[in-house]
Amino acid sequence: MNIVVIGSGYVGLVTAACFAECGHTVKCIDIDKSKLKKLKIGQIPFYENGLEKIVLKGVRSGNLEFTSSYEKSLRNVDAIFLCVGTPSKSNGEPNLNFLKSSLRSIGEHLQKDVVIYIKSTVPVGTNHFAERYLSKILKKDLKVLFASNPEFLKEGDAVLDFKDPDRIIIGIKDNYVKKISKLIYKNFIKSSNSLVFTSIESAEIIKYASNAFLASKIAFINEIARLSDHYGGNINEIKLGMSLDKRIGEHFLNSGIGFGGSCFPKDLDGLIDRFEKNNIPTLIPRAVKQSNNEQIKYFAKKILKNSSTKKGSVLVWGLAFKSNTDDTRESPAIKLIKRISKHYKRVFVYDPLATANAKKDLASLKNICFINNKYNNIKKCDSLIIATEHNEFKKPDFDLLMTLKQKTIFDGRNLLNASEIKKKGLTYFGIGV
Ligand code: NAD
């Protein structure tokens, strides 16, 4: 099939590369010329495990091409996947300007009938809006069918998730889209129920509801961890006890400093906006958001209460919003550093992947010192704060940790084994342990 993917970010690039790998001819359009320049020579503009290999494979095989030209790309296309960003506006409403601008370019250059899949996360009602919007711009009398195809990949595991999805959701209103979707996704359908066709509205809501639900689980366990802290319980035991109940399950029940990233906070805002715009009573999404913000404050307080911070220095491991990514958008680690930095003379920060992005986020703080080895300057620091659950933090060198002036670890991801650390003679503060 001839596929055009619009947007070469986390979602677009993974979609384009995976479709090309399974034999489709894919043109990936972006308006960011500097990104395209890199992609054309096989450089990935962000870190994503396993992506570079399949992008290179696609480019070399001729199945994958990067371009800024809508005109050339749309000459012979069967399906278009819209993967542009939909960031929040300051009032929480999703900003659909990138989507509208890509629709205007499609309208200008489309030459033939096509199916347009909206993969970007968009509020319920957007597919119908997009259909009306495009019909006013289209230069020719063409048949354009819209489908809602939300993406569920996780940064860090994006390629694996795309190739081996739990489910592929496609909201449709025309049976032809069913047929073409089965062809496009044939290599990724694992079982008879992994490709699910729904109404367009249901598909749009499924995406927001899924993200908000996962965010709720995190916020919930974090609140329970605060209770556990107060009464001297252990959140790991509590999690185990809860998760053995199959109705609850074990996923998204790790307590820490909360969720971040480009999706959960934005999608909670988008969901709240849809409820409120339509005067539909809602409490949970807003409470989840507030509870998550509270968690950073809670951990910051714990750090400041348990360290003699005046003029001291601290070492922070982790800047990315989660492990295995360089993405710092809405990162709890960055928020935590911003909250506590003024209490320290120097904050030494380390991340194996996200330093370049974090430098932009923390540019206004003058006492931040980026280091490229996680033990650099450890002897100058009172304590260590773990803010991201990168794998390489799981097995620290205890001899070096013992050189911390106050021999104290604040583990914002409950990554280390508290009793093992205490046995070594270090003081340990986790969350709910
Ligand atoms: P991103 O910001 O990383 O990438 C978007 C890309 O679109 C950018 O490269 C931008 O230059 C390009 N773009 C903007 N306007 C364009 C236009 N008119 N024509 C061509 N290209 C254009 O965004 P992302 O993280 O890939 O997210 C894309 C969408 O997918 C969002 O709606 C997001 O909520 C959703 N989503 C993201 C993830 C994730 O983990 N990042 C997961 C699931 C869904």
Coordinates of C-alpha atoms and ligand atoms in Angstrom, one line a residue:
M1 CA 0.0 0.0 0.0
N2 CA 1.1 3.6 -0.5
I3 CA 1.0 5.3 2.8
V4 CA 1.7 8.9 3.8
V5 CA 2.5 9.6 7.4
I6 CA 2.2 13.2 8.5
G7 CA 4.5 14.2 11.4
S8 CA 7.8 12.5 12.2
G9 CA 7.7 12.7 16.0
Y10 CA 7.6 9.8 18.4
V11 CA 4.3 8.5 16.9
G12 CA 4.8 9.4 13.2
L13 CA 8.3 8.1 12.9
V14 CA 7.6 4.8 14.6
T15 CA 4.4 4.4 12.5
A16 CA 6.2 5.2 9.3
A17 CA 9.2 3.0 10.0
C18 CA 7.1 0.0 11.1
F19 CA 4.8 0.2 8.1
A20 CA 7.8 0.5 5.8
E21 CA 9.5 -2.5 7.4
C22 CA 6.5 -4.7 6.7
G23 CA 6.5 -3.8 3.0
H24 CA 4.3 -0.7 2.6
T25 CA 5.7 2.2 0.6
V26 CA 5.8 5.1 3.1
K27 CA 6.4 8.8 2.6
C28 CA 6.8 10.6 5.9
I29 CA 6.1 14.4 5.7
D30 CA 7.3 16.9 8.2
I31 CA 7.5 20.7 8.2
D32 CA 10.5 20.8 10.4
K33 CA 13.4 21.1 7.9
S34 CA 16.1 20.4 10.5
K35 CA 14.4 17.2 11.5
L36 CA 14.1 16.1 7.9
K37 CA 17.8 16.9 7.2
K38 CA 18.8 14.5 10.0
L39 CA 16.3 11.8 9.0
K40 CA 17.4 11.8 5.4
I41 CA 20.9 10.8 6.6
G42 CA 19.5 8.2 8.9
Q43 CA 19.8 10.2 12.2
I44 CA 16.9 10.0 14.6
P45 CA 16.0 13.3 16.2
F46 CA 15.3 11.7 19.6
Y47 CA 16.2 8.5 21.5
E48 CA 13.9 5.5 21.0
N49 CA 15.1 2.0 21.4
G50 CA 15.4 0.1 18.2
L51 CA 14.0 2.9 16.0
E52 CA 17.2 3.9 14.2
K53 CA 17.8 0.4 12.9
I54 CA 14.4 0.1 11.2
V55 CA 14.4 3.7 9.9
L56 CA 17.8 3.0 8.2
K57 CA 16.5 -0.3 6.9
G58 CA 13.4 1.5 5.5
V59 CA 15.4 4.2 3.8
R60 CA 17.9 1.8 2.3
S61 CA 15.2 -0.5 1.0
G62 CA 13.5 2.5 -0.7
N63 CA 10.3 1.8 1.3
L64 CA 10.7 4.8 3.5
E65 CA 11.2 8.4 2.4
F66 CA 11.2 11.7 4.2
T67 CA 10.0 14.9 2.7
S68 CA 8.4 18.2 3.2
S69 CA 6.4 18.0 0.0
Y70 CA 2.7 17.3 0.4
E71 CA 2.3 17.7 -3.4
K72 CA 4.7 14.9 -4.4
S73 CA 3.7 12.6 -1.5
L74 CA -0.1 12.8 -2.2
R75 CA 0.1 12.0 -5.9
N76 CA -0.3 8.3 -5.4
V77 CA -1.6 7.6 -1.9
D78 CA -4.0 5.0 -0.5
A79 CA -4.0 6.0 3.2
I80 CA -2.8 9.0 5.2
F81 CA -1.9 8.8 8.9
L82 CA -2.1 12.1 10.7
C83 CA 0.5 12.1 13.6
V84 CA 1.0 15.7 14.3
G85 CA 1.2 17.1 17.8
T86 CA -1.9 18.2 19.8
P87 CA -0.4 20.0 22.7
S88 CA -2.6 21.6 25.4
K89 CA -3.5 25.3 25.2
S90 CA -3.1 27.3 28.4
N91 CA -6.7 26.6 29.3
G92 CA -6.2 22.8 28.9
E93 CA -8.1 22.5 25.6
P94 CA -6.2 20.5 23.0
N95 CA -4.6 22.8 20.4
L96 CA -5.6 21.5 16.9
N97 CA -3.7 24.1 14.9
F98 CA -1.1 21.5 13.6
L99 CA -3.9 19.2 12.6
K100 CA -5.8 22.0 10.8
S101 CA -2.7 23.1 9.0
S102 CA -1.9 19.6 7.8
L103 CA -5.5 19.2 6.6
R104 CA -5.2 22.5 4.7
S105 CA -2.1 21.1 3.0
I106 CA -3.9 17.8 2.2
G107 CA -6.8 19.8 0.8
E108 CA -4.5 21.8 -1.4
H109 CA -2.7 18.8 -2.9
L110 CA -4.9 15.7 -2.7
Q111 CA -5.4 14.2 -6.2
K112 CA -7.3 10.9 -5.4
D113 CA -9.8 9.2 -3.1
V114 CA -8.1 8.3 0.2
V115 CA -8.7 7.1 3.8
I116 CA -7.4 9.5 6.5
Y117 CA -6.6 8.0 9.8
I118 CA -6.2 10.4 12.7
K119 CA -3.6 8.9 14.9
S120 CA -2.9 12.0 16.9
T121 CA -4.7 12.1 20.2
V122 CA -7.7 14.3 19.6
P123 CA -10.9 15.1 21.6
V124 CA -14.1 13.3 20.8
G125 CA -15.8 15.1 17.9
T126 CA -12.5 16.0 16.1
N127 CA -12.8 13.4 13.3
H128 CA -16.2 14.9 12.3
F129 CA -14.8 18.4 12.6
A130 CA -11.8 17.4 10.4
E131 CA -14.1 15.9 7.8
R132 CA -16.2 19.1 7.5
Y133 CA -13.0 21.2 7.6
L134 CA -11.4 19.4 4.8
S135 CA -14.5 19.2 2.6
K136 CA -14.5 23.0 2.5
I137 CA -10.9 23.1 1.3
L138 CA -10.7 20.2 -1.1
K139 CA -10.0 21.4 -4.6
K140 CA -11.4 18.3 -6.3
D141 CA -14.5 16.2 -5.9
L142 CA -12.8 13.4 -4.1
K143 CA -14.1 10.7 -1.7
V144 CA -12.2 11.1 1.6
L145 CA -13.1 8.7 4.4
F146 CA -12.0 9.5 8.0
A147 CA -11.0 6.9 10.6
S148 CA -10.0 7.4 14.2
N149 CA -6.9 5.3 14.9
P150 CA -5.5 6.3 18.4
E151 CA -2.0 5.2 19.2
F152 CA -1.1 3.5 22.4
L153 CA 2.6 3.1 22.1
K154 CA 4.8 3.9 25.1
E155 CA 8.0 6.0 24.7
G156 CA 10.9 3.7 25.5
D157 CA 9.1 0.7 24.1
A158 CA 7.5 2.4 21.1
V159 CA 8.7 0.1 18.4
L160 CA 7.9 -3.1 20.3
D161 CA 4.5 -1.7 21.2
F162 CA 3.7 -0.8 17.6
K163 CA 4.7 -4.2 16.3
D164 CA 3.1 -6.2 19.0
P165 CA 0.1 -4.1 20.2
D166 CA -2.4 -5.2 22.9
R167 CA -5.0 -3.9 20.6
I168 CA -5.5 -1.8 17.4
I169 CA -8.5 0.5 17.7
I170 CA -10.1 1.8 14.6
G171 CA -13.2 4.0 14.7
I172 CA -15.0 3.9 11.4
K173 CA -18.3 4.7 9.7
D174 CA -17.7 3.0 6.4
N175 CA -17.1 -0.7 5.8
Y176 CA -14.5 0.0 3.1
V177 CA -12.2 1.4 5.9
K178 CA -12.4 -2.0 7.6
K179 CA -11.1 -3.7 4.5
I180 CA -8.2 -1.4 3.9
S181 CA -7.3 -1.3 7.6
K182 CA -7.0 -5.1 7.7
L183 CA -4.5 -4.9 4.8
I184 CA -2.5 -2.1 6.3
Y185 CA -2.2 -3.7 9.7
K186 CA -2.1 -7.4 8.6
N187 CA 1.4 -7.9 10.0
F188 CA 0.5 -6.5 13.4
I189 CA -2.8 -8.4 14.1
K190 CA -2.0 -11.1 16.7
S191 CA -5.4 -12.6 17.3
S192 CA -9.0 -12.2 16.2
N193 CA -9.7 -9.7 18.9
S194 CA -6.7 -7.5 18.7
L195 CA -8.1 -5.4 15.8
V196 CA -11.2 -3.7 17.2
F197 CA -13.5 -1.6 15.0
T198 CA -15.7 0.8 16.9
S199 CA -17.6 4.0 16.1
I200 CA -15.4 7.0 15.6
E201 CA -16.6 8.6 18.8
S202 CA -15.9 5.5 20.8
A203 CA -12.3 5.3 19.4
E204 CA -11.7 8.9 20.3
I205 CA -12.9 8.4 23.8
I206 CA -11.1 5.1 24.3
K207 CA -7.7 6.9 23.9
Y208 CA -8.5 9.6 26.5
A209 CA -10.2 7.1 28.9
S210 CA -7.2 4.7 28.7
N211 CA -4.6 7.3 29.5
A212 CA -6.7 8.9 32.2
F213 CA -7.4 5.5 33.8
L214 CA -3.7 4.6 33.9
A215 CA -2.9 8.0 35.3
S216 CA -5.6 7.4 38.0
K217 CA -3.9 4.1 39.0
I218 CA -0.6 5.9 39.5
A219 CA -2.2 8.8 41.5
F220 CA -4.1 6.3 43.6
I221 CA -1.1 4.2 44.6
N222 CA 0.8 7.4 45.4
E223 CA -1.8 8.5 47.8
I224 CA -1.8 5.1 49.4
A225 CA 2.0 5.4 49.7
R226 CA 1.6 8.6 51.7
L227 CA -0.7 6.7 54.1
S228 CA 1.8 3.9 54.2
D229 CA 4.6 6.4 55.1
H230 CA 2.5 7.8 57.9
Y231 CA 1.7 4.5 59.5
G232 CA 5.1 2.8 58.8
G233 CA 3.7 0.3 56.2
N234 CA 5.5 -0.8 53.1
I235 CA 4.0 0.1 49.7
N236 CA 5.7 -2.8 48.0
E237 CA 4.0 -5.2 50.3
I238 CA 0.7 -3.3 49.8
K239 CA 1.1 -3.4 46.0
L240 CA 1.8 -7.1 46.1
G241 CA -1.2 -7.8 48.3
M242 CA -3.4 -5.7 46.0
S243 CA -2.1 -6.9 42.7
L244 CA -2.6 -10.6 43.4
D245 CA -6.3 -9.8 43.0
K246 CA -6.7 -10.4 39.2
R247 CA -9.3 -7.6 39.0
I248 CA -6.6 -5.2 40.1
G249 CA -3.5 -6.5 38.4
E250 CA 0.1 -5.4 38.9
H251 CA 0.6 -2.7 36.3
F252 CA 0.8 1.0 37.0
L253 CA 0.9 0.4 40.7
N254 CA 4.5 1.6 41.4
S255 CA 4.6 4.5 43.7
G256 CA 7.0 7.3 43.0
I257 CA 7.1 11.0 42.3
G258 CA 4.2 10.7 39.8
F259 CA 3.5 10.7 36.1
G260 CA 4.6 13.1 33.4
G261 CA 5.4 13.1 29.7
S262 CA 3.7 14.5 26.8
C263 CA 0.6 12.4 27.1
F264 CA -1.0 11.8 30.6
P265 CA -1.0 15.4 31.8
K266 CA -2.2 16.7 28.4
D267 CA -4.8 14.0 27.9
L268 CA -6.2 14.6 31.4
D269 CA -6.6 18.3 30.5
G270 CA -8.2 17.3 27.2
L271 CA -10.7 15.0 29.0
I272 CA -11.6 17.6 31.6
D273 CA -12.1 20.2 28.9
R274 CA -14.6 17.9 27.0
F275 CA -16.6 17.2 30.2
E276 CA -16.7 20.9 31.2
K277 CA -17.5 22.3 27.8
N278 CA -20.5 20.1 27.7
N279 CA -21.5 20.6 31.4
I280 CA -21.1 16.9 32.2
P281 CA -20.4 16.3 35.9
T282 CA -16.9 15.0 36.5
L283 CA -14.5 14.8 39.5
I284 CA -11.9 12.1 38.9
P285 CA -9.7 13.5 36.1
R286 CA -9.2 16.8 37.9
A287 CA -8.5 15.0 41.2
V288 CA -5.9 12.8 39.5
K289 CA -4.1 15.8 38.2
Q290 CA -4.2 17.6 41.5
S291 CA -3.0 14.4 43.3
N292 CA -0.1 14.0 40.9
N293 CA 1.0 17.6 41.5
E294 CA 0.7 17.0 45.2
Q295 CA 3.1 14.1 45.0
I296 CA 6.1 16.3 43.8
K297 CA 5.4 18.7 46.7
Y298 CA 5.2 15.7 49.1
F299 CA 8.5 14.3 48.1
A300 CA 10.2 17.7 48.0
K301 CA 9.0 18.4 51.5
K302 CA 10.4 15.0 52.6
I303 CA 13.8 15.8 51.1
L304 CA 14.0 19.3 52.6
K305 CA 12.8 18.1 56.0
N306 CA 15.4 15.3 56.2
S307 CA 18.5 17.1 54.9
S308 CA 20.5 20.0 56.2
T309 CA 20.3 21.8 53.0
K310 CA 21.8 25.2 53.8
K311 CA 24.7 25.8 51.4
G312 CA 25.0 22.0 50.8
S313 CA 25.1 20.3 47.4
V314 CA 23.0 17.5 46.2
L315 CA 23.3 14.9 43.4
V316 CA 20.2 14.1 41.3
W317 CA 20.0 11.0 39.1
G318 CA 17.4 11.2 36.4
L319 CA 15.9 14.0 34.3
A320 CA 13.7 12.2 31.8
F321 CA 10.0 11.7 32.6
K322 CA 10.5 8.0 32.7
S323 CA 13.2 5.3 32.0
N324 CA 14.6 4.6 28.5
T325 CA 13.7 7.9 26.9
D326 CA 15.3 11.3 26.4
D327 CA 11.9 13.0 26.7
T328 CA 11.7 15.6 29.5
R329 CA 8.3 17.0 28.6
E330 CA 6.3 17.5 31.9
S331 CA 9.0 15.4 33.6
P332 CA 8.5 15.0 37.4
A333 CA 12.3 15.0 37.8
I334 CA 12.5 18.5 36.2
K335 CA 9.6 19.7 38.4
L336 CA 11.2 18.4 41.5
I337 CA 14.6 20.0 40.7
K338 CA 12.9 23.3 40.1
R339 CA 11.1 23.1 43.4
I340 CA 14.1 22.2 45.5
S341 CA 17.1 23.8 43.8
K342 CA 16.9 27.2 45.6
H343 CA 17.7 25.4 48.9
Y344 CA 21.1 24.1 47.6
K345 CA 24.4 25.7 46.7
R346 CA 24.8 23.3 43.8
V347 CA 22.6 20.6 42.2
F348 CA 24.7 18.1 40.3
V349 CA 22.4 16.4 37.8
Y350 CA 22.9 13.2 35.7
D351 CA 20.8 11.4 33.1
P352 CA 22.1 8.8 30.6
L353 CA 19.8 10.1 27.8
A354 CA 18.0 13.3 28.6
T355 CA 20.7 15.9 29.3
A356 CA 20.4 17.8 26.1
N357 CA 16.6 18.3 26.6
A358 CA 17.0 19.0 30.3
K359 CA 19.6 21.8 29.6
K360 CA 16.8 23.7 27.9
D361 CA 14.3 23.1 30.7
L362 CA 16.7 24.1 33.5
A363 CA 18.5 26.9 31.7
S364 CA 17.1 29.6 34.1
L365 CA 18.6 27.9 37.2
K366 CA 22.1 29.0 37.8
N367 CA 23.1 26.4 40.3
I368 CA 22.5 23.4 38.2
C369 CA 25.6 21.5 37.1
F370 CA 25.2 18.8 34.4
I371 CA 27.6 15.8 34.8
N372 CA 28.4 13.0 32.4
N373 CA 29.3 10.4 35.0
K374 CA 26.8 9.7 37.7
Y375 CA 29.4 9.6 40.5
N376 CA 31.1 12.8 39.5
N377 CA 31.4 15.2 42.5
I378 CA 29.6 12.7 44.8
K379 CA 32.0 13.5 47.6
K380 CA 30.8 17.2 47.5
C381 CA 27.2 16.2 47.9
D382 CA 25.2 15.6 51.1
S383 CA 22.7 13.3 49.5
L384 CA 21.5 11.5 46.4
I385 CA 18.0 11.9 44.9
I386 CA 16.8 9.4 42.4
A387 CA 14.1 11.0 40.1
T388 CA 13.9 8.6 37.1
E389 CA 13.7 4.9 37.1
H390 CA 16.6 4.3 34.5
N391 CA 17.9 0.7 34.7
E392 CA 21.5 1.9 35.3
F393 CA 20.4 3.3 38.7
K394 CA 19.2 0.0 40.0
K395 CA 22.6 -1.4 41.0
P396 CA 24.6 1.5 42.4
D397 CA 28.2 1.3 43.6
F398 CA 27.7 1.3 47.4
D399 CA 31.3 2.2 48.2
L400 CA 30.8 5.4 46.2
L401 CA 27.4 6.1 47.7
M402 CA 29.1 5.8 51.2
T403 CA 31.1 8.9 50.2
L404 CA 28.0 11.1 50.3
K405 CA 28.5 13.6 53.1
Q406 CA 25.3 12.7 54.9
K407 CA 25.1 9.2 53.5
T408 CA 21.5 9.8 52.5
I409 CA 19.4 8.6 49.6
F410 CA 16.0 10.0 48.6
D411 CA 14.6 7.4 46.2
G412 CA 11.7 9.1 44.3
R413 CA 11.1 5.9 42.3
N414 CA 11.4 3.2 45.0
L415 CA 14.1 1.7 42.8
L416 CA 16.5 0.5 45.5
N417 CA 16.1 -2.1 48.1
A418 CA 15.5 -0.1 51.4
S419 CA 16.7 -2.8 53.8
E420 CA 19.8 -3.6 51.8
I421 CA 20.7 0.1 51.8
K422 CA 20.1 0.5 55.5
K423 CA 22.3 -2.5 56.2
K424 CA 25.2 -0.8 54.3
G425 CA 24.9 2.1 56.7
L426 CA 23.1 4.6 54.4
T427 CA 20.0 6.5 55.4
Y428 CA 17.1 5.8 53.0
F429 CA 13.9 7.6 52.2
G430 CA 11.6 6.2 49.6
I431 CA 7.9 6.7 49.0
G432 CA 5.7 4.6 51.2
V433 CA 8.5 2.2 52.2
Ligands
NAD1 P1 5.8 15.3 18.3 O1 5.7 16.7 18.7 O2 7.0 14.5 18.8 O3 5.8 15.2 16.7 C1 4.9 15.9 15.9 C2 5.6 16.2 14.5 O4 4.6 16.7 13.7 C3 6.7 17.2 14.6 O5 7.9 16.7 14.1 C4 6.2 18.4 13.8 O6 7.2 19.1 13.2 C5 5.2 17.7 12.9 N1 4.2 18.6 12.3 C6 3.5 19.6 12.9 N2 2.7 20.2 12.0 C7 2.9 19.6 10.8 C8 2.3 19.7 9.5 N3 1.4 20.6 9.2 N4 2.8 18.9 8.5 C9 3.7 17.9 8.8 N5 4.3 17.8 10.0 C10 3.9 18.6 11.0 O7 4.5 14.6 18.7 P2 4.3 13.0 19.2 O8 4.8 12.8 20.5 O9 4.7 12.1 18.0 O10 2.7 13.0 19.3 C11 1.9 13.1 18.1 C12 0.5 12.8 18.6 O11 0.4 11.4 19.0 C13 -0.1 13.7 19.7 O12 -1.4 13.9 19.5 C14 0.2 12.8 20.9 O13 -0.7 13.1 22.0 C15 -0.1 11.4 20.4 N6 0.5 10.3 21.1 C16 1.8 10.5 21.5 C17 2.5 9.4 22.1 C18 3.9 9.5 22.7 O14 4.3 8.7 23.4 N7 4.6 10.6 22.3 C19 1.8 8.2 22.3 C20 0.5 8.0 21.8 C21 -0.1 9.1 21.2

